[in-house]
Amino acid sequence: MALLKSPFTPEERAARRKLIFTDTLSLTTILAITVLLAVAAHFIHESYASHRKSLADRWADRGIAALNRKEPLVAIGALRSALALDPGNQDTEVRLAEALAAAGRTAEAISYFNMLAQSRPGDGIINLQLARLAARQGEEQRALADYQQAIFGDWHGNGYLQRREVRLEMVEYLISRGLFLRARSELLVSAGNAPRNDNAFLIQIAKLMEKSEDPQNGLHLYQQVLQQDPDSLAAMEGAGRTSFDLGAYRQARRYFEQAISHSASRGLQISPGTQELARQTNRLLLLAPLPDLSPRGRALRILENRKIAQARLAACATRLSSKSEPSATGSSQADGDLHPSLLRHPIKNLESHFGKPGGKSAEAVESSPNLALENLQARWKQSKRITLGQLERSRGFAEAQMQLVFDTERITAELCGSPSGDDALLLRLGEAWRPGGAWRITNQ
Amino acid sequence: MGTAAKRGEVAEEEKSYYPTPPDISVLAPNREDRLFLVLSIFIGVISGLLVICFRVSINWFEVLVLGSAPHPGQMRLLLVPAITGILVGLLVHFVFPATRGSGVNQTKAALYIYNGFISFRTVIGKFITSAVAIGGGFSLGPEDPSLQIGAGVASLIGRRLRLSRESLRMFAPIGAAAGLAAAFNAPISAIIFVIEEVIGRWSAGVLGSIVLAAFASVSVARAFWGPEPLFRIPAVAINGSRQLLAFAILGVAGGIAALIFSKGLTALRANLYRLAHWTRLCQSAAAGLLIGIIAYFGAPQVMGAGYGIIDQAIHGQFTWTFLLALCLLKILATTLSSASNTPGGMFAPTLFIGAMLGASVGSLEKVLFPHLTISIGAYALVGMGVLFAGFLRVPLTSVFMVIEVSGNYGIILPVILANTIAYLVSRGLHTVPIYEAFARQDGLELPSLEEQREARVLHIEDALQPVTAPVFSGNDTWRSISERLALAGSPAILLHTTDEDWYVMGREELAAAARMPDAPIERILTLERVPILYPDLPLDSTIPHFERWPLLPVRNRVRGRALEGTVTLADVLGRYQQE
């Protein structure tokens, strides 16, 4: 068997072995250095990361505290610092945008929120903030769109509660913009989604329904609450108020009496507004010539109402005559005491009450308030002497007298400003008046 | 004088490191090839780890000396950069003289002048001085030092393994790519930058190792920092080609900004060089004081690398006026920092200035033309690329860098458009690229890679002449050829052989064939293969053949036997002389 002969001399082989050994040693050393370096890098990286996190948290806490103290500028600085240390922290980003908005840097805040919305288009809180900013800028359509996005957006924690709150906030915005119809539909959705036993929330919705000029649904909710919790003072008060708004004065009185007695027995405090409304309801029911009264009782009330209306007419006439002189000289101060709506659109308002002036001159138009008053005074002169018997005998005559009373209250309200006391109640009673002599209060 | 002294000092140090390798190449001829890939991975990993330590050290130092949230009016903002400047000045002057500046030119010098040598002291010094300077508030970045640290690691490893001089030279760019890739968290940009700015050419021999090292270092970096790119980029969408006009405007603005920046920087640096030598000890301190004043009186954002501020600008958190102010102040602060030769890089400040400029132009355009739907983040991103292209003059890197840090290919069109405009504006108005200008000021004659890239390559077709030499058939006899040749007077003839090939025959060969005057000439001679040349080949590829052939036939690529023309040495030299 032939031996393989190495191409190297013994010295070269030794050198080769030495080379392999040194290379192995070098590579091992490099590996060891790599491992040591990795440990060192891990240690300093972790220590810095934890330090950085704690710093970020500290700045974020400072920012939130400043925001709560209503110091948005301080909050902006602190939150920016927090974000520099912990970029992309969503809570801090939202807080920063809130701080920008609170500091009045609306454009900056909108730009910031828009940027956040680009990365998280479905985020509830971001869309809510955008809606608030748009509302602040008077951009109604955008605000409503953003509110809708917020309602249907993603929420951390209890999404149902947060969406509910956003919807109510949107309703308040709608009410503030006079968009009652849309507010009512949103409230109906809220009421429909609300748990049956969440009385506090139902009362909240009912109150907003009152604000959105929907007393009917408000009353329904108050009654629903009272069925579940007959001791709910807020529901009693609300039911009284909405009944009053609906002209259901007897029902309103019942709820108010219930609320007053309940509050007295439980040592609770009833609101001054409710107390005043209860008083007005009682007085109104004493003034109203209700059909279920005896003919004499009704006639007596009509006579009393006539006296009240006459006094109001006289006072208004005196007031207008005393002011006619300075107004003729062009004093604008005299107009200041007139009803604001009449001042804003005098001709339009007078047209609505007394017909179009047609080809009348400007002077004739300017004298229209006096003309209206003269017409009213003429009607009063025609029915100056009436007797209790006339009123008792003829229902039609009685109704005509009450119509005169209501017309007097209405016209004097427009010419001389809103009435108070019994005049205000008669005016309100007139709103519930139906030609033919029936009041909505009759059956309730 | 300083540079010459430094060069001598490094040369001495270099000599002591170099082994005597001839034995090794005999004992283990394939050793280096085998080691190369393994060492590339080691270089990548170690560079990545060092860059992590470096970046964290900068952050730690910054938090320690400037606090976690610097804001105007803090006395420390005024004092810290100046004190840091004094410390860095002393360190650079007395302990680490080779750590001045950014690190890119130093790496190129290692490659082209010092045979790949970067001392261990330089690596340590670069780490310490750059970390102190950047952490102390100088308007500089960690990328260029990372590049030099990576190159230094590669040099150290190469020397430890007693690699040949040629291999050591190739190791420097491998380490540079690894260091830069880890610092940027963007391997492709790092590879392209090293090829575009350090090596200057695509070399297949080293490309594989560069890629391997870059990816190894980025893998290590991502193990620590996660896979996220350097910046959080919001969704970027460009709707309609008309909106590209907005980016064209940004390109022009970027070109002008790059011009102002580079002119200001080179002018100030040149002036500082003219000052007495001892002033270099306190130039960093003076620069630090001025940066401190800028920070103290309202703009602490210009301190350090400023990644956090870039992130905020990308996310539209500033008004256009503030962004523009930051852009201008950063140019000033970086000019001061860099001109004073404080160790630290220019990548991060360039990105900062670009982002601020882009976001500012974008915000302003949005104010003027509210129908534009491009996000501020898109403008900031393109702005970064624009400054990269205009100031650093690395157009290819600038495009890949933006795409890599954004992870969005949808932005490629505006990036290419704006970067090209900025590059052309900057190049047209300021002919010398910034790194080249720095090298000249430092007394280094490094190759101009921009010129290399753009140099016109001559092809054979540029010197091609119509066939004037006599053409004979391979069946022709010596007698008939010599009769006709006497009339032509040409130094060589073209022989069209019976197998449809071509042969060039000089007069000596023809004379040798006279022994058989009536035989077909191709049977008499042993025909060598004539070089096969085509018109599109580089002109210099012909030169080696003229020693043997007085005339070279140039063939058609479609009809291989057909001739396009011929070239002679005189034609080639004449063409080069015209350039």
Tab-separated table of C-alpha atoms in Angstrom, chain A residues 77-380:
chain	number	residue	atom	x	y	z
A	77	GLY	CA	-44.771	70.616	27.410
A	78	ALA	CA	-44.949	67.662	29.762
A	79	LEU	CA	-46.847	65.450	27.347
A	80	ARG	CA	-44.518	66.282	24.495
A	81	SER	CA	-41.622	65.264	26.734
A	82	ALA	CA	-43.419	62.038	27.564
A	83	LEU	CA	-43.934	61.307	23.893
A	84	ALA	CA	-40.322	62.063	23.062
A	85	LEU	CA	-39.346	59.397	25.572
A	86	ASP	CA	-42.095	56.958	24.689
A	87	PRO	CA	-43.114	57.642	21.090
A	88	GLY	CA	-46.362	56.177	19.906
A	89	ASN	CA	-47.988	55.930	23.328
A	90	GLN	CA	-51.607	56.287	22.302
A	91	ASP	CA	-52.944	57.555	25.605
A	92	THR	CA	-50.305	60.259	25.773
A	93	GLU	CA	-50.952	61.249	22.165
A	94	VAL	CA	-54.620	61.704	22.820
A	95	ARG	CA	-53.884	63.640	26.000
A	96	LEU	CA	-51.519	65.891	24.098
A	97	ALA	CA	-54.148	66.624	21.506
A	98	GLU	CA	-56.618	67.369	24.291
A	99	ALA	CA	-54.119	69.730	25.851
A	100	LEU	CA	-53.611	71.469	22.520
A	101	ALA	CA	-57.336	71.877	22.172
A	102	ALA	CA	-57.664	73.114	25.748
A	103	ALA	CA	-54.907	75.650	25.122
A	104	GLY	CA	-56.938	77.080	22.263
A	105	ARG	CA	-54.496	75.788	19.665
A	106	THR	CA	-57.443	74.352	17.818
A	107	ALA	CA	-55.833	74.114	14.381
A	108	GLU	CA	-52.815	72.337	15.840
A	109	ALA	CA	-55.063	70.041	17.860
A	110	ILE	CA	-57.185	69.212	14.810
A	111	SER	CA	-54.084	68.503	12.771
A	112	TYR	CA	-52.794	66.281	15.561
A	113	PHE	CA	-56.068	64.438	15.964
A	114	ASN	CA	-56.356	64.038	12.197
A	115	MET	CA	-52.932	62.508	12.184
A	116	LEU	CA	-53.987	60.137	14.970
A	117	ALA	CA	-57.181	59.379	13.100
A	118	GLN	CA	-55.184	58.458	10.009
A	119	SER	CA	-53.416	55.744	11.924
A	120	ARG	CA	-56.478	54.773	13.982
A	121	PRO	CA	-59.506	55.762	11.930
A	122	GLY	CA	-61.963	53.846	14.068
A	123	ASP	CA	-60.817	55.116	17.433
A	124	GLY	CA	-63.734	56.443	19.435
A	125	ILE	CA	-61.919	58.919	21.639
A	126	ILE	CA	-60.042	60.491	18.706
A	127	ASN	CA	-63.225	60.986	16.720
A	128	LEU	CA	-64.951	62.366	19.789
A	129	GLN	CA	-62.200	64.919	20.247
A	130	LEU	CA	-62.360	65.811	16.558
A	131	ALA	CA	-66.105	66.264	16.910
A	132	ARG	CA	-65.631	68.563	19.892
A	133	LEU	CA	-63.074	70.622	18.010
A	134	ALA	CA	-65.281	70.862	14.943
A	135	ALA	CA	-68.157	71.900	17.194
A	136	ARG	CA	-65.954	74.544	18.718
A	137	GLN	CA	-65.100	75.828	15.271
A	138	GLY	CA	-68.769	75.922	14.308
A	139	GLU	CA	-68.398	73.240	11.646
A	140	GLU	CA	-71.701	71.564	12.270
A	141	GLN	CA	-71.652	68.902	9.570
A	142	ARG	CA	-68.129	67.778	10.403
A	143	ALA	CA	-68.871	67.761	14.092
A	144	LEU	CA	-71.926	65.577	13.585
A	145	ALA	CA	-70.032	63.243	11.258
A	146	ASP	CA	-67.240	62.894	13.813
A	147	TYR	CA	-69.734	62.311	16.620
A	148	GLN	CA	-71.254	59.529	14.555
A	149	GLN	CA	-67.783	58.070	13.925
A	150	ALA	CA	-67.112	58.221	17.647
A	151	ILE	CA	-70.392	56.490	18.484
A	152	PHE	CA	-69.638	53.649	16.127
A	153	GLY	CA	-65.891	53.679	16.853
A	154	ASP	CA	-63.699	51.461	19.010
A	155	TRP	CA	-63.583	52.152	22.721
A	156	HIS	CA	-61.358	50.723	25.356
A	157	GLY	CA	-63.074	49.515	28.504
A	158	ASN	CA	-66.858	49.676	28.652
A	159	GLY	CA	-67.740	50.539	25.092
A	160	TYR	CA	-71.472	50.594	25.667
A	161	LEU	CA	-71.281	53.218	28.408
A	162	GLN	CA	-68.818	55.358	26.470
A	163	ARG	CA	-70.851	55.238	23.271
A	164	ARG	CA	-73.944	56.133	25.275
A	165	GLU	CA	-72.219	59.149	26.770
A	166	VAL	CA	-71.022	60.269	23.345
A	167	ARG	CA	-74.534	59.981	21.972
A	168	LEU	CA	-75.892	62.134	24.781
A	169	GLU	CA	-73.125	64.664	24.180
A	170	MET	CA	-74.093	64.708	20.527
A	171	VAL	CA	-77.732	65.235	21.514
A	172	GLU	CA	-76.777	68.208	23.654
A	173	TYR	CA	-74.864	69.597	20.686
A	174	LEU	CA	-77.872	69.064	18.432
A	175	ILE	CA	-80.111	70.833	20.942
A	176	SER	CA	-77.679	73.721	21.193
A	177	ARG	CA	-77.817	74.037	17.388
A	178	GLY	CA	-81.628	73.896	17.412
A	179	LEU	CA	-81.687	70.577	15.556
A	180	PHE	CA	-84.448	69.189	17.727
A	181	LEU	CA	-85.802	66.639	15.302
A	182	ARG	CA	-82.464	64.845	14.961
A	183	ALA	CA	-81.883	65.172	18.695
A	184	ARG	CA	-85.190	63.480	19.351
A	185	SER	CA	-84.392	60.554	17.077
A	186	GLU	CA	-81.008	60.092	18.744
A	187	LEU	CA	-82.718	60.186	22.136
A	188	LEU	CA	-85.233	57.611	21.047
A	189	VAL	CA	-82.321	55.362	19.981
A	190	SER	CA	-80.665	55.921	23.358
A	191	ALA	CA	-83.879	55.193	25.203
A	192	GLY	CA	-84.448	52.080	23.112
A	193	ASN	CA	-80.927	50.794	23.878
A	194	ALA	CA	-81.059	51.676	27.560
A	195	PRO	CA	-81.583	48.893	30.062
A	196	ARG	CA	-85.101	49.030	31.485
A	197	ASN	CA	-83.862	49.274	35.053
A	198	ASP	CA	-81.314	52.049	34.538
A	199	ASN	CA	-83.554	54.754	35.980
A	200	ALA	CA	-80.849	57.380	36.329
A	201	PHE	CA	-80.044	57.129	32.640
A	202	LEU	CA	-83.709	57.116	31.648
A	203	ILE	CA	-84.219	60.293	33.649
A	204	GLN	CA	-81.195	61.822	31.924
A	205	ILE	CA	-82.695	60.984	28.528
A	206	ALA	CA	-86.090	62.296	29.582
A	207	LYS	CA	-84.544	65.609	30.635
A	208	LEU	CA	-82.860	65.899	27.240
A	209	MET	CA	-86.183	65.114	25.608
A	210	GLU	CA	-87.639	68.045	27.494
A	211	LYS	CA	-84.824	70.216	26.167
A	212	SER	CA	-85.441	68.995	22.645
A	213	GLU	CA	-89.081	70.064	22.965
A	214	ASP	CA	-90.390	66.540	23.130
A	215	PRO	CA	-92.338	66.513	26.414
A	216	GLN	CA	-94.549	63.681	25.251
A	217	ASN	CA	-91.727	61.114	25.093
A	218	GLY	CA	-90.140	62.670	28.147
A	219	LEU	CA	-93.312	62.137	30.139
A	220	HIS	CA	-93.486	58.590	28.905
A	221	LEU	CA	-89.987	57.890	30.211
A	222	TYR	CA	-90.696	59.565	33.573
A	223	GLN	CA	-93.788	57.463	33.943
A	224	GLN	CA	-91.796	54.373	33.034
A	225	VAL	CA	-89.330	55.207	35.795
A	226	LEU	CA	-92.108	55.824	38.273
A	227	GLN	CA	-93.543	52.419	37.531
A	228	GLN	CA	-90.263	50.836	38.546
A	229	ASP	CA	-89.381	53.252	41.279
A	230	PRO	CA	-92.448	55.085	42.595
A	231	ASP	CA	-90.240	56.981	45.049
A	232	SER	CA	-88.119	58.668	42.364
A	233	LEU	CA	-88.385	62.352	43.182
A	234	ALA	CA	-86.645	63.359	39.927
A	235	ALA	CA	-89.156	61.326	37.928
A	236	MET	CA	-92.082	62.927	39.798
A	237	GLU	CA	-90.728	66.406	39.171
A	238	GLY	CA	-89.998	65.591	35.525
A	239	ALA	CA	-93.409	64.071	35.002
A	240	GLY	CA	-94.949	67.201	36.522
A	241	ARG	CA	-92.942	69.479	34.284
A	242	THR	CA	-93.661	67.571	31.091
A	243	SER	CA	-97.350	67.303	31.966
A	244	PHE	CA	-97.369	71.060	32.513
A	245	ASP	CA	-95.663	71.578	29.112
A	246	LEU	CA	-98.246	69.351	27.478
A	247	GLY	CA	-101.061	71.372	29.090
A	248	ALA	CA	-102.088	68.428	31.249
A	249	TYR	CA	-102.340	70.695	34.276
A	250	ARG	CA	-104.327	68.438	36.520
A	251	GLN	CA	-101.926	65.618	35.909
A	252	ALA	CA	-99.064	68.022	36.489
A	253	ARG	CA	-100.627	69.058	39.784
A	254	ARG	CA	-100.922	65.432	40.815
A	255	TYR	CA	-97.224	64.792	40.124
A	256	PHE	CA	-96.162	67.986	41.855
A	257	GLU	CA	-98.261	67.228	44.923
A	258	GLN	CA	-96.828	63.739	44.958
A	259	ALA	CA	-93.285	65.139	44.708
A	260	ILE	CA	-93.861	67.720	47.453
A	261	SER	CA	-95.374	65.241	49.863
A	262	HIS	CA	-92.707	62.672	49.067
A	263	SER	CA	-89.925	65.157	49.613
A	264	ALA	CA	-91.467	66.296	52.879
A	265	SER	CA	-91.849	62.758	54.166
A	266	ARG	CA	-88.337	61.731	53.160
A	267	GLY	CA	-86.683	64.957	54.168
A	268	LEU	CA	-85.608	65.588	50.602
A	269	GLN	CA	-85.222	68.961	48.985
A	270	ILE	CA	-87.468	69.730	46.061
A	271	SER	CA	-86.072	72.140	43.518
A	272	PRO	CA	-87.241	75.796	43.625
A	273	GLY	CA	-88.208	75.513	39.963
A	274	THR	CA	-90.567	72.662	40.707
A	275	GLN	CA	-92.044	74.520	43.639
A	276	GLU	CA	-92.731	77.532	41.458
A	277	LEU	CA	-94.190	75.381	38.710
A	278	ALA	CA	-96.439	73.636	41.217
A	279	ARG	CA	-97.645	76.988	42.457
A	280	GLN	CA	-98.337	78.155	38.904
A	281	THR	CA	-100.180	74.932	38.113
A	282	ASN	CA	-102.433	75.390	41.125
A	283	ARG	CA	-103.104	78.993	40.259
A	284	LEU	CA	-103.723	78.130	36.596
A	285	LEU	CA	-106.237	75.508	37.565
A	286	LEU	CA	-107.935	78.116	39.729
A	287	LEU	CA	-108.149	80.558	36.829
A	288	ALA	CA	-109.266	78.147	34.129
A	289	PRO	CA	-113.064	78.055	33.440
A	290	LEU	CA	-112.987	74.321	33.185
A	291	PRO	CA	-115.959	72.620	31.515
A	292	ASP	CA	-116.508	70.321	34.454
A	293	LEU	CA	-117.190	73.277	36.727
A	294	SER	CA	-120.727	74.382	37.426
A	295	PRO	CA	-121.998	77.080	35.027
A	296	ARG	CA	-121.811	79.641	37.831
A	297	GLY	CA	-118.365	78.660	38.877
A	298	ARG	CA	-117.200	78.868	35.296
A	299	ALA	CA	-118.896	82.275	34.823
A	300	LEU	CA	-117.223	83.604	37.950
A	301	ARG	CA	-113.831	82.559	36.648
A	302	ILE	CA	-114.498	84.172	33.267
A	303	LEU	CA	-115.373	87.409	34.971
A	304	GLU	CA	-112.176	87.270	37.010
A	305	ASN	CA	-110.139	86.545	33.888
A	306	ARG	CA	-111.775	89.513	32.162
A	307	LYS	CA	-110.692	91.789	34.998
A	308	ILE	CA	-107.114	90.522	34.783
A	309	ALA	CA	-107.019	91.008	31.008
A	310	GLN	CA	-108.559	94.450	31.180
A	311	ALA	CA	-106.002	95.556	33.724
A	312	ARG	CA	-103.253	94.255	31.486
A	313	LEU	CA	-104.704	96.081	28.463
A	314	ALA	CA	-104.966	99.330	30.375
A	315	ALA	CA	-101.422	99.064	31.643
A	316	CYS	CA	-100.140	98.282	28.170
A	317	ALA	CA	-102.089	101.162	26.591
A	318	THR	CA	-100.733	103.625	29.172
A	319	ARG	CA	-97.258	102.369	28.578
A	320	LEU	CA	-97.516	102.648	24.801
A	321	SER	CA	-99.053	106.129	24.936
A	322	SER	CA	-96.339	107.371	27.304
A	323	LYS	CA	-93.746	106.095	24.890
A	324	SER	CA	-95.361	107.285	21.679
A	325	GLU	CA	-94.064	110.855	22.120
A	326	PRO	CA	-90.384	110.127	22.484
A	327	SER	CA	-90.611	107.538	19.720
A	328	ALA	CA	-92.122	110.165	17.422
A	329	THR	CA	-89.045	112.321	17.959
A	330	GLY	CA	-86.940	109.435	16.885
A	331	SER	CA	-85.704	108.296	20.291
A	332	SER	CA	-84.539	104.765	20.013
A	333	GLN	CA	-84.378	104.307	23.769
A	334	ALA	CA	-88.158	104.142	24.008
A	335	ASP	CA	-88.169	101.062	21.800
A	336	GLY	CA	-85.994	99.309	24.286
A	337	ASP	CA	-88.907	98.372	26.491
A	338	LEU	CA	-90.954	96.882	23.716
A	339	HIS	CA	-90.980	93.169	23.057
A	340	PRO	CA	-87.755	92.190	21.367
A	341	SER	CA	-89.437	90.198	18.621
A	342	LEU	CA	-91.601	93.176	17.806
A	343	LEU	CA	-88.564	95.393	17.665
A	344	ARG	CA	-86.738	93.079	15.333
A	345	HIS	CA	-89.597	92.564	12.884
A	346	PRO	CA	-92.275	95.154	13.748
A	347	ILE	CA	-93.992	95.137	10.388
A	348	LYS	CA	-93.925	91.363	9.986
A	349	ASN	CA	-95.350	90.797	13.430
A	350	LEU	CA	-98.055	93.339	13.038
A	351	GLU	CA	-98.981	91.922	9.634
A	352	SER	CA	-99.419	88.537	11.217
A	353	HIS	CA	-101.866	89.945	13.712
A	354	PHE	CA	-103.657	92.678	11.808
A	355	GLY	CA	-103.356	91.737	8.161
A	356	LYS	CA	-101.216	93.270	5.465
A	357	PRO	CA	-101.067	97.023	5.457
A	358	GLY	CA	-101.577	96.993	1.689
A	359	GLY	CA	-101.019	100.460	0.233
A	360	LYS	CA	-100.636	102.115	3.605
A	361	SER	CA	-98.024	104.786	4.033
A	362	ALA	CA	-95.011	104.374	6.288
A	363	GLU	CA	-96.708	106.495	8.950
A	364	ALA	CA	-99.728	104.215	8.846
A	365	VAL	CA	-97.499	101.208	9.349
A	366	GLU	CA	-95.704	102.872	12.226
A	367	SER	CA	-99.040	103.592	13.868
A	368	SER	CA	-100.108	99.931	13.613
A	369	PRO	CA	-99.385	99.089	17.296
A	370	ASN	CA	-101.778	101.826	18.268
A	371	LEU	CA	-104.257	100.489	15.709
A	372	ALA	CA	-104.068	97.004	17.195
A	373	LEU	CA	-104.574	98.394	20.627
A	374	GLU	CA	-107.482	100.506	19.430
A	375	ASN	CA	-109.102	97.453	17.826
A	376	LEU	CA	-108.736	95.551	21.066
A	377	GLN	CA	-110.096	98.435	23.088
A	378	ALA	CA	-113.065	98.633	20.669
A	379	ARG	CA	-113.793	94.932	21.256
A	380	TRP	CA	-113.695	95.491	24.997
